[in-house]
PDB file of C-alpha atoms in Angstrom:
ATOM      1  CA  MET A   1      91.574  92.936 110.160  1.00  0.00           C
ATOM      2  CA  GLY A   2      91.097  95.877 112.582  1.00  0.00           C
ATOM      3  CA  ALA A   3      94.346  96.168 114.599  1.00  0.00           C
ATOM      4  CA  PRO A   4      96.773  95.571 111.927  1.00  0.00           C
ATOM      5  CA  THR A   5      95.206  98.377 109.742  1.00  0.00           C
ATOM      6  CA  SER A   6      95.983 101.090 112.617  1.00  0.00           C
ATOM      7  CA  LEU A   7      99.459  99.548 113.238  1.00  0.00           C
ATOM      8  CA  LYS A   8     100.057 100.303 109.562  1.00  0.00           C
ATOM      9  CA  GLN A   9      98.935 103.719 109.932  1.00  0.00           C
ATOM     10  CA  LYS A  10     100.963 104.360 113.046  1.00  0.00           C
ATOM     11  CA  PHE A  11     103.987 103.045 111.269  1.00  0.00           C
ATOM     12  CA  LEU A  12     103.427 105.085 108.122  1.00  0.00           C
ATOM     13  CA  LYS A  13     103.075 108.329 110.186  1.00  0.00           C
ATOM     14  CA  LYS A  14     106.059 107.658 112.176  1.00  0.00           C
ATOM     15  CA  TRP A  15     108.203 106.528 109.037  1.00  0.00           C
ATOM     16  CA  ILE A  16     106.949 109.769 107.089  1.00  0.00           C
ATOM     17  CA  MET A  17     107.990 111.829 109.992  1.00  0.00           C
ATOM     18  CA  GLY A  18     111.379 110.394 110.254  1.00  0.00           C
ATOM     19  CA  LEU A  19     111.929 110.834 106.188  1.00  0.00           C
ATOM     20  CA  GLN A  20     110.634 114.545 106.561  1.00  0.00           C
ATOM     21  CA  ILE A  21     113.530 115.133 109.340  1.00  0.00           C
ATOM     22  CA  CYS A  22     116.077 113.194 107.143  1.00  0.00           C
ATOM     23  CA  GLY A  23     115.081 115.495 104.055  1.00  0.00           C
ATOM     24  CA  SER A  24     115.067 118.650 105.838  1.00  0.00           C
ATOM     25  CA  SER A  25     118.524 118.044 107.359  1.00  0.00           C
ATOM     26  CA  LYS A  26     120.456 117.130 104.252  1.00  0.00           C
ATOM     27  CA  LYS A  27     119.427 118.597 100.697  1.00  0.00           C
ATOM     28  CA  GLU A  28     121.712 116.747  98.612  1.00  0.00           C
ATOM     29  CA  MET A  29     121.747 112.900  99.148  1.00  0.00           C
ATOM     30  CA  GLY A  30     123.280 110.323  97.418  1.00  0.00           C
ATOM     31  CA  ILE A  31     121.252 107.157  96.669  1.00  0.00           C
ATOM     32  CA  LEU A  32     122.892 104.973  99.032  1.00  0.00           C
ATOM     33  CA  GLU A  33     122.647 107.688 101.657  1.00  0.00           C
ATOM     34  CA  ARG A  34     119.034 108.131 101.116  1.00  0.00           C
ATOM     35  CA  LYS A  35     118.532 104.280 101.141  1.00  0.00           C
ATOM     36  CA  LYS A  36     120.022 104.028 104.498  1.00  0.00           C
ATOM     37  CA  ALA A  37     118.120 106.870 105.891  1.00  0.00           C
ATOM     38  CA  ILE A  38     114.850 105.592 104.446  1.00  0.00           C
ATOM     39  CA  LYS A  39     115.627 102.172 105.871  1.00  0.00           C
ATOM     40  CA  LEU A  40     116.753 103.575 109.324  1.00  0.00           C
ATOM     41  CA  ALA A  41     113.498 105.659 109.480  1.00  0.00           C
ATOM     42  CA  ALA A  42     111.353 102.462 108.641  1.00  0.00           C
ATOM     43  CA  ASP A  43     113.127 100.319 111.220  1.00  0.00           C
ATOM     44  CA  VAL A  44     112.997 103.077 114.113  1.00  0.00           C
ATOM     45  CA  ALA A  45     109.268 103.680 113.071  1.00  0.00           C
ATOM     46  CA  MET A  46     108.493 100.176 113.310  1.00  0.00           C
ATOM     47  CA  ALA A  47     110.017  99.620 116.627  1.00  0.00           C
ATOM     48  CA  SER A  48     108.451 102.556 117.977  1.00  0.00           C
ATOM     49  CA  THR A  49     104.924 101.377 117.340  1.00  0.00           C
ATOM     50  CA  ARG A  50     105.798  98.589 119.993  1.00  0.00           C
ATOM     51  CA  THR A  51     107.668 100.843 122.639  1.00  0.00           C
ATOM     52  CA  ALA A  52     108.661  99.070 125.760  1.00  0.00           C
ATOM     53  CA  THR A  53     106.338  96.460 125.294  1.00  0.00           C
ATOM     54  CA  THR A  54     108.937  93.969 123.236  1.00  0.00           C
ATOM     55  CA  CYS A  55     112.599  93.234 123.697  1.00  0.00           C
ATOM     56  CA  TRP A  56     113.462  93.192 119.928  1.00  0.00           C
ATOM     57  CA  SER A  57     111.971  96.912 119.540  1.00  0.00           C
ATOM     58  CA  ARG A  58     113.840  98.150 122.500  1.00  0.00           C
ATOM     59  CA  ALA A  59     117.183  96.490 121.225  1.00  0.00           C
ATOM     60  CA  LEU A  60     116.675  97.805 117.587  1.00  0.00           C
ATOM     61  CA  ILE A  61     116.326 101.472 118.815  1.00  0.00           C
ATOM     62  CA  ALA A  62     119.250 101.152 121.334  1.00  0.00           C
ATOM     63  CA  ASN A  63     121.392  99.818 118.443  1.00  0.00           C
ATOM     64  CA  ALA A  64     120.104 102.818 116.199  1.00  0.00           C
ATOM     65  CA  SER A  65     120.777 105.172 118.844  1.00  0.00           C
ATOM     66  CA  LYS A  66     124.336 104.021 119.125  1.00  0.00           C
ATOM     67  CA  CYS A  67     125.363 106.155 116.260  1.00  0.00           C
ATOM     68  CA  ASP A  68     125.348 109.765 117.234  1.00  0.00           C
ATOM     69  CA  GLU A  69     123.998 111.159 113.813  1.00  0.00           C
ATOM     70  CA  ASN A  70     121.006 108.669 114.257  1.00  0.00           C
ATOM     71  CA  LYS A  71     120.348 109.676 117.951  1.00  0.00           C
ATOM     72  CA  MET A  72     118.435 112.886 116.726  1.00  0.00           C
ATOM     73  CA  LEU A  73     116.177 110.957 114.210  1.00  0.00           C
ATOM     74  CA  VAL A  74     115.328 108.320 116.820  1.00  0.00           C
ATOM     75  CA  GLU A  75     114.502 110.860 119.433  1.00  0.00           C
ATOM     76  CA  HIS A  76     112.236 112.694 116.975  1.00  0.00           C
ATOM     77  CA  ILE A  77     110.235 109.477 115.938  1.00  0.00           C
ATOM     78  CA  MET A  78     109.689 108.357 119.387  1.00  0.00           C
ATOM     79  CA  GLY A  79     109.472 111.552 121.350  1.00  0.00           C
ATOM     80  CA  SER A  80     112.162 112.143 123.977  1.00  0.00           C
ATOM     81  CA  SER A  81     110.150 111.071 126.848  1.00  0.00           C
ATOM     82  CA  GLN A  82     109.682 107.719 125.419  1.00  0.00           C
ATOM     83  CA  SER A  83     113.378 107.229 124.615  1.00  0.00           C
ATOM     84  CA  GLU A  84     114.302 107.932 128.135  1.00  0.00           C
ATOM     85  CA  ARG A  85     111.911 105.459 129.433  1.00  0.00           C
ATOM     86  CA  LEU A  86     113.444 102.800 127.289  1.00  0.00           C
ATOM     87  CA  SER A  87     116.834 103.101 128.316  1.00  0.00           C
ATOM     88  CA  VAL A  88     115.776 102.446 131.941  1.00  0.00           C
ATOM     89  CA  LYS A  89     113.514  99.567 131.235  1.00  0.00           C
ATOM     90  CA  SER A  90     115.765  97.518 129.073  1.00  0.00           C
ATOM     91  CA  ALA A  91     117.944  96.346 131.877  1.00  0.00           C
ATOM     92  CA  CYS A  92     115.028  94.662 133.794  1.00  0.00           C
ATOM     93  CA  MET A  93     113.155  92.389 131.522  1.00  0.00           C
ATOM     94  CA  GLY A  94     114.820  89.113 130.546  1.00  0.00           C
ATOM     95  CA  CYS A  95     115.604  87.721 134.071  1.00  0.00           C
ATOM     96  CA  ASN A  96     112.460  86.216 135.275  1.00  0.00           C
ATOM     97  CA  LYS A  97     111.343  84.631 132.203  1.00  0.00           C
ATOM     98  CA  ARG A  98     114.993  82.863 131.865  1.00  0.00           C
ATOM     99  CA  ILE A  99     114.447  81.470 135.418  1.00  0.00           C
ATOM    100  CA  ARG A 100     111.138  80.143 134.755  1.00  0.00           C
ATOM    101  CA  SER A 101     112.110  78.436 131.428  1.00  0.00           C
ATOM    102  CA  LYS A 102     115.231  76.786 133.109  1.00  0.00           C
ATOM    103  CA  LYS A 103     112.762  75.348 135.638  1.00  0.00           C
ATOM    104  CA  ILE A 104     110.727  73.806 132.629  1.00  0.00           C
ATOM    105  CA  LEU A 105     113.716  72.422 131.123  1.00  0.00           C
ATOM    106  CA  GLY A 106     114.982  71.045 134.168  1.00  0.00           C
ATOM    107  CA  ARG A 107     111.689  69.408 134.916  1.00  0.00           C
ATOM    108  CA  SER A 108     111.538  67.936 131.580  1.00  0.00           C
ATOM    109  CA  LYS A 109     115.195  66.644 131.883  1.00  0.00           C
ATOM    110  CA  SER A 110     114.206  64.649 135.118  1.00  0.00           C
ATOM    111  CA  ILE A 111     111.255  63.216 133.488  1.00  0.00           C
ATOM    112  CA  SER A 112     113.167  61.753 130.486  1.00  0.00           C
ATOM    113  CA  ARG A 113     115.853  59.993 132.796  1.00  0.00           C
ATOM    114  CA  VAL A 114     113.198  57.674 134.051  1.00  0.00           C
ATOM    115  CA  LYS A 115     112.006  56.229 130.674  1.00  0.00           C
ATOM    116  CA  LYS A 116     114.183  53.658 128.693  1.00  0.00           C
ATOM    117  CA  ILE A 117     114.467  54.724 125.134  1.00  0.00           C
ATOM    118  CA  ALA A 118     115.904  52.579 122.260  1.00  0.00           C
ATOM    119  CA  PRO A 119     119.515  53.554 121.226  1.00  0.00           C
ATOM    120  CA  GLN A 120     118.296  54.566 117.488  1.00  0.00           C
ATOM    121  CA  LYS A 121     115.969  57.072 119.080  1.00  0.00           C
ATOM    122  CA  ILE A 122     118.297  58.402 121.457  1.00  0.00           C
ATOM    123  CA  LEU A 123     120.778  59.164 118.421  1.00  0.00           C
ATOM    124  CA  ALA A 124     117.944  60.722 116.646  1.00  0.00           C
ATOM    125  CA  ASN A 125     116.770  62.742 119.658  1.00  0.00           C
ATOM    126  CA  SER A 126     120.383  63.866 120.031  1.00  0.00           C
ATOM    127  CA  ILE A 127     120.535  64.895 116.512  1.00  0.00           C
ATOM    128  CA  ALA A 128     117.205  66.804 116.684  1.00  0.00           C
ATOM    129  CA  LYS A 129     118.267  68.535 119.771  1.00  0.00           C
ATOM    130  CA  ARG A 130     121.506  69.717 118.071  1.00  0.00           C
ATOM    131  CA  LEU A 131     119.646  71.001 115.314  1.00  0.00           C
ATOM    132  CA  VAL A 132     117.308  72.811 117.263  1.00  0.00           C
ATOM    133  CA  LYS A 133     119.930  74.393 119.251  1.00  0.00           C
ATOM    134  CA  LYS A 134     121.822  75.421 116.100  1.00  0.00           C
ATOM    135  CA  ARG A 135     118.741  76.884 114.456  1.00  0.00           C
ATOM    136  CA  THR A 136     117.951  78.664 117.874  1.00  0.00           C
ATOM    137  CA  GLN A 137     121.327  80.436 117.647  1.00  0.00           C
ATOM    138  CA  VAL A 138     120.723  81.564 114.101  1.00  0.00           C
ATOM    139  CA  LEU A 139     117.301  83.030 115.028  1.00  0.00           C
ATOM    140  CA  LYS A 140     118.716  84.797 118.068  1.00  0.00           C
ATOM    141  CA  SER A 141     121.084  86.498 115.689  1.00  0.00           C
ATOM    142  CA  LEU A 142     118.182  87.615 113.329  1.00  0.00           C
ATOM    143  CA  VAL A 143     116.032  88.927 116.087  1.00  0.00           C
ATOM    144  CA  PRO A 144     117.250  92.173 117.495  1.00  0.00           C
ATOM    145  CA  GLY A 145     118.350  91.770 121.086  1.00  0.00           C
ATOM    146  CA  GLY A 146     117.891  87.949 120.528  1.00  0.00           C
ATOM    147  CA  GLU A 147     121.176  87.121 122.112  1.00  0.00           C
ATOM    148  CA  SER A 148     120.100  87.811 125.570  1.00  0.00           C
ATOM    149  CA  MET A 149     116.528  86.075 125.467  1.00  0.00           C
ATOM    150  CA  ASP A 150     115.642  82.679 126.966  1.00  0.00           C
ATOM    151  CA  GLU A 151     113.800  80.268 124.484  1.00  0.00           C
ATOM    152  CA  PHE A 152     110.374  81.072 125.556  1.00  0.00           C
ATOM    153  CA  SER A 153     110.818  84.767 125.074  1.00  0.00           C
ATOM    154  CA  LEU A 154     112.627  84.401 121.853  1.00  0.00           C
ATOM    155  CA  ILE A 155     109.674  82.603 120.493  1.00  0.00           C
ATOM    156  CA  GLU A 156     107.316  85.137 121.701  1.00  0.00           C
ATOM    157  CA  GLU A 157     109.513  88.146 120.205  1.00  0.00           C
ATOM    158  CA  THR A 158     109.843  86.208 116.844  1.00  0.00           C
ATOM    159  CA  LEU A 159     106.103  86.178 116.539  1.00  0.00           C
ATOM    160  CA  ASP A 160     105.785  89.919 117.237  1.00  0.00           C
ATOM    161  CA  TYR A 161     108.875  90.570 115.236  1.00  0.00           C
ATOM    162  CA  ILE A 162     107.547  88.874 112.146  1.00  0.00           C
ATOM    163  CA  LEU A 163     104.243  90.603 112.284  1.00  0.00           C
ATOM    164  CA  SER A 164     105.899  94.226 112.534  1.00  0.00           C
ATOM    165  CA  LEU A 165     108.241  93.214 109.524  1.00  0.00           C
ATOM    166  CA  ARG A 166     105.228  92.104 107.426  1.00  0.00           C
ATOM    167  CA  THR A 167     103.426  95.454 108.273  1.00  0.00           C
ATOM    168  CA  GLN A 168     106.703  97.354 107.450  1.00  0.00           C
ATOM    169  CA  VAL A 169     107.120  95.478 104.178  1.00  0.00           C
ATOM    170  CA  SER A 170     103.643  95.868 103.277  1.00  0.00           C
ATOM    171  CA  VAL A 171     103.363  99.665 103.877  1.00  0.00           C
ATOM    172  CA  MET A 172     106.823 100.478 102.068  1.00  0.00           C
ATOM    173  CA  ARG A 173     105.601  98.346  99.038  1.00  0.00           C
ATOM    174  CA  ARG A 174     102.574 100.598  98.746  1.00  0.00           C
ATOM    175  CA  LEU A 175     104.586 103.636  98.991  1.00  0.00           C
ATOM    176  CA  ALA A 176     107.062 102.138  96.447  1.00  0.00           C
ATOM    177  CA  ASN A 177     104.111 101.490  93.964  1.00  0.00           C
ATOM    178  CA  ALA A 178     102.337 104.802  94.608  1.00  0.00           C
ATOM    179  CA  THR A 179     105.555 106.728  93.765  1.00  0.00           C
ATOM    180  CA  GLU A 180     106.411 104.627  90.778  1.00  0.00           C
ATOM    181  CA  HIS A 181     102.747 105.202  89.552  1.00  0.00           C
ATOM    182  CA  SER A 182     102.793 108.995  89.916  1.00  0.00           C
ATOM    183  CA  ASN A 183     106.196 109.082  88.254  1.00  0.00           C
ATOM    184  CA  ARG A 184     104.925 107.304  85.139  1.00  0.00           C
ATOM    185  CA  LYS A 185     102.237 109.971  84.659  1.00  0.00           C
TER     186      LYS A 185
ATOM    187  CA  MET B   1      94.699  73.434 128.783  1.00  0.00           C
ATOM    188  CA  SER B   2      93.750  75.391 131.653  1.00  0.00           C
ATOM    189  CA  SER B   3      93.167  72.450 134.059  1.00  0.00           C
ATOM    190  CA  ARG B   4      97.067  71.470 133.271  1.00  0.00           C
ATOM    191  CA  ARG B   5      98.132  74.885 133.963  1.00  0.00           C
ATOM    192  CA  SER B   6      96.596  75.016 137.223  1.00  0.00           C
ATOM    193  CA  ARG B   7      98.222  71.879 138.371  1.00  0.00           C
ATOM    194  CA  GLN B   8     101.560  73.323 137.902  1.00  0.00           C
ATOM    195  CA  SER B   9     103.272  75.124 140.854  1.00  0.00           C
ATOM    196  CA  GLY B  10     102.478  78.876 141.453  1.00  0.00           C
ATOM    197  CA  SER B  11     106.033  80.029 140.788  1.00  0.00           C
ATOM    198  CA  SER B  12     105.953  78.991 137.161  1.00  0.00           C
ATOM    199  CA  ARG B  13     103.432  80.534 134.910  1.00  0.00           C
ATOM    200  CA  ILE B  14     104.741  79.097 131.794  1.00  0.00           C
ATOM    201  CA  SER B  15     103.555  75.348 130.838  1.00  0.00           C
ATOM    202  CA  ASP B  16     104.625  72.854 128.110  1.00  0.00           C
ATOM    203  CA  ASP B  17     101.238  73.499 126.334  1.00  0.00           C
ATOM    204  CA  GLN B  18     102.065  77.305 126.052  1.00  0.00           C
ATOM    205  CA  ILE B  19     105.295  76.602 124.392  1.00  0.00           C
ATOM    206  CA  ILE B  20     103.566  74.206 122.070  1.00  0.00           C
ATOM    207  CA  GLU B  21     100.798  76.970 121.392  1.00  0.00           C
ATOM    208  CA  LEU B  22     103.600  79.544 120.578  1.00  0.00           C
ATOM    209  CA  VAL B  23     105.252  76.985 118.272  1.00  0.00           C
ATOM    210  CA  SER B  24     102.168  76.515 116.591  1.00  0.00           C
ATOM    211  CA  LYS B  25     101.315  80.041 116.165  1.00  0.00           C
ATOM    212  CA  LEU B  26     104.670  80.420 114.422  1.00  0.00           C
ATOM    213  CA  GLN B  27     103.759  77.758 112.142  1.00  0.00           C
ATOM    214  CA  GLN B  28     100.661  79.742 111.190  1.00  0.00           C
ATOM    215  CA  LEU B  29     102.738  82.631 110.113  1.00  0.00           C
ATOM    216  CA  LEU B  30     104.959  80.671 107.993  1.00  0.00           C
ATOM    217  CA  PRO B  31     103.673  80.464 104.551  1.00  0.00           C
ATOM    218  CA  GLU B  32     105.623  77.333 103.422  1.00  0.00           C
ATOM    219  CA  ILE B  33     104.419  75.233 106.347  1.00  0.00           C
ATOM    220  CA  ARG B  34     100.859  76.582 106.465  1.00  0.00           C
ATOM    221  CA  ASN B  35     100.289  75.141 102.938  1.00  0.00           C
ATOM    222  CA  ARG B  36     101.393  71.760 103.743  1.00  0.00           C
ATOM    223  CA  ARG B  37      98.612  71.310 106.459  1.00  0.00           C
ATOM    224  CA  SER B  38     100.677  68.736 108.584  1.00  0.00           C
ATOM    225  CA  ASP B  39     100.438  68.753 112.130  1.00  0.00           C
ATOM    226  CA  LYS B  40     103.780  67.005 112.576  1.00  0.00           C
ATOM    227  CA  VAL B  41     106.153  69.622 111.792  1.00  0.00           C
ATOM    228  CA  SER B  42     109.404  69.276 113.679  1.00  0.00           C
ATOM    229  CA  ALA B  43     110.675  72.077 115.918  1.00  0.00           C
ATOM    230  CA  SER B  44     113.889  72.268 113.980  1.00  0.00           C
ATOM    231  CA  LYS B  45     111.909  72.741 110.691  1.00  0.00           C
ATOM    232  CA  VAL B  46     109.785  75.319 112.096  1.00  0.00           C
ATOM    233  CA  LEU B  47     112.923  77.129 113.305  1.00  0.00           C
ATOM    234  CA  GLN B  48     114.676  76.802 109.744  1.00  0.00           C
ATOM    235  CA  GLU B  49     111.629  78.178 108.243  1.00  0.00           C
ATOM    236  CA  THR B  50     111.381  81.031 110.615  1.00  0.00           C
ATOM    237  CA  CYS B  51     114.980  82.088 109.938  1.00  0.00           C
ATOM    238  CA  ASN B  52     114.644  81.986 106.332  1.00  0.00           C
ATOM    239  CA  TYR B  53     111.316  83.858 106.547  1.00  0.00           C
ATOM    240  CA  ILE B  54     112.828  86.711 108.607  1.00  0.00           C
ATOM    241  CA  ARG B  55     115.793  86.821 106.176  1.00  0.00           C
ATOM    242  CA  GLY B  56     113.510  87.093 103.217  1.00  0.00           C
ATOM    243  CA  LEU B  57     111.721  90.026 104.878  1.00  0.00           C
ATOM    244  CA  HIS B  58     114.986  91.756 105.677  1.00  0.00           C
ATOM    245  CA  LYS B  59     115.968  91.497 102.134  1.00  0.00           C
ATOM    246  CA  GLU B  60     112.466  92.876 101.012  1.00  0.00           C
ATOM    247  CA  VAL B  61     112.906  95.997 103.443  1.00  0.00           C
ATOM    248  CA  ASP B  62     116.224  96.494 101.916  1.00  0.00           C
ATOM    249  CA  ASP B  63     115.038  96.143  98.299  1.00  0.00           C
ATOM    250  CA  LEU B  64     112.190  98.284  98.867  1.00  0.00           C
ATOM    251  CA  SER B  65     114.506 101.081 100.442  1.00  0.00           C
ATOM    252  CA  GLU B  66     116.734 101.052  97.623  1.00  0.00           C
ATOM    253  CA  ARG B  67     113.771 101.169  95.097  1.00  0.00           C
ATOM    254  CA  LEU B  68     112.440 104.124  96.960  1.00  0.00           C
ATOM    255  CA  SER B  69     115.619 105.928  97.177  1.00  0.00           C
ATOM    256  CA  GLN B  70     116.130 105.773  93.406  1.00  0.00           C
ATOM    257  CA  LEU B  71     112.476 106.769  92.795  1.00  0.00           C
ATOM    258  CA  LEU B  72     112.427 109.801  95.152  1.00  0.00           C
ATOM    259  CA  ALA B  73     115.991 110.895  93.305  1.00  0.00           C
ATOM    260  CA  THR B  74     114.367 110.502  89.801  1.00  0.00           C
ATOM    261  CA  ILE B  75     110.750 111.905  90.854  1.00  0.00           C
ATOM    262  CA  ASP B  76     109.093 113.715  87.849  1.00  0.00           C
ATOM    263  CA  ALA B  77     108.930 117.261  88.564  1.00  0.00           C
ATOM    264  CA  ASP B  78     105.687 118.212  86.848  1.00  0.00           C
ATOM    265  CA  SER B  79     103.121 115.757  88.164  1.00  0.00           C
ATOM    266  CA  ALA B  80     100.915 116.838  90.768  1.00  0.00           C
ATOM    267  CA  GLU B  81     101.021 113.570  92.723  1.00  0.00           C
ATOM    268  CA  ALA B  82     104.941 113.984  92.496  1.00  0.00           C
ATOM    269  CA  ALA B  83     104.676 117.348  94.267  1.00  0.00           C
ATOM    270  CA  ILE B  84     102.390 115.714  96.953  1.00  0.00           C
ATOM    271  CA  ILE B  85     104.782 112.838  97.530  1.00  0.00           C
ATOM    272  CA  ARG B  86     107.622 115.179  97.614  1.00  0.00           C
ATOM    273  CA  SER B  87     105.980 117.484 100.084  1.00  0.00           C
ATOM    274  CA  LEU B  88     105.241 114.561 102.466  1.00  0.00           C
ATOM    275  CA  ILE B  89     108.470 113.028 102.300  1.00  0.00           C
ATOM    276  CA  MET B  90     111.205 115.207 101.262  1.00  0.00           C
TER     277      MET B  90
END
């Protein structure tokens, strides 16, 4: 596939850049500290391949920047101009879609009031609705920035987030395998 | 699908079809559901599988980070590839 390959390359480049910054600033790191640095660099690199176009990437970077010691790393991976652009845009996005999806929900609710449904089906429907609602809440907690998304945006963001996560895992796995392979020789 | 979209009022650009399309795209991504080849997967099942899948991916990232951390700590000083990797990363 054409697009994912370049995505992998973009991610790899930014990730390695982040790792180099971590490595240069601290010579001696414990395993846990290094692991956190590797993971942080990977997450920020993953998010920065999507800058400003998705809510989850902005939320991830905003969360990472909350801690002062991470801020420098974030800015380096993204380039300082990009990170400024992010903080301005993050306020605006969710509102329009939220209004639109509420209209759809409102429309579908008024339609169902007209039909007569058997009582068993009503019970099944309400259980299903409760399940969907509960699981939507869980999904919101898993996707960065999910809490402030309406359902439609949540699904869109989830799709993109999953694709990015898969890329991240695939590249990280390759690097780990390559490192292990070279270690054995 | 496009005809249905045009019938809707101009203010809302999202149709029910688009939501269904998104959910089916999500279904395609999830390995478990894709293998079952059934069109009638409930929304709550798709959501559940999605959450499990994301949690699994998070765990993999965590495990890979830990593995890389240990590998980089014990990297063999002599091999040429190790030197390359070390110069790249550390």
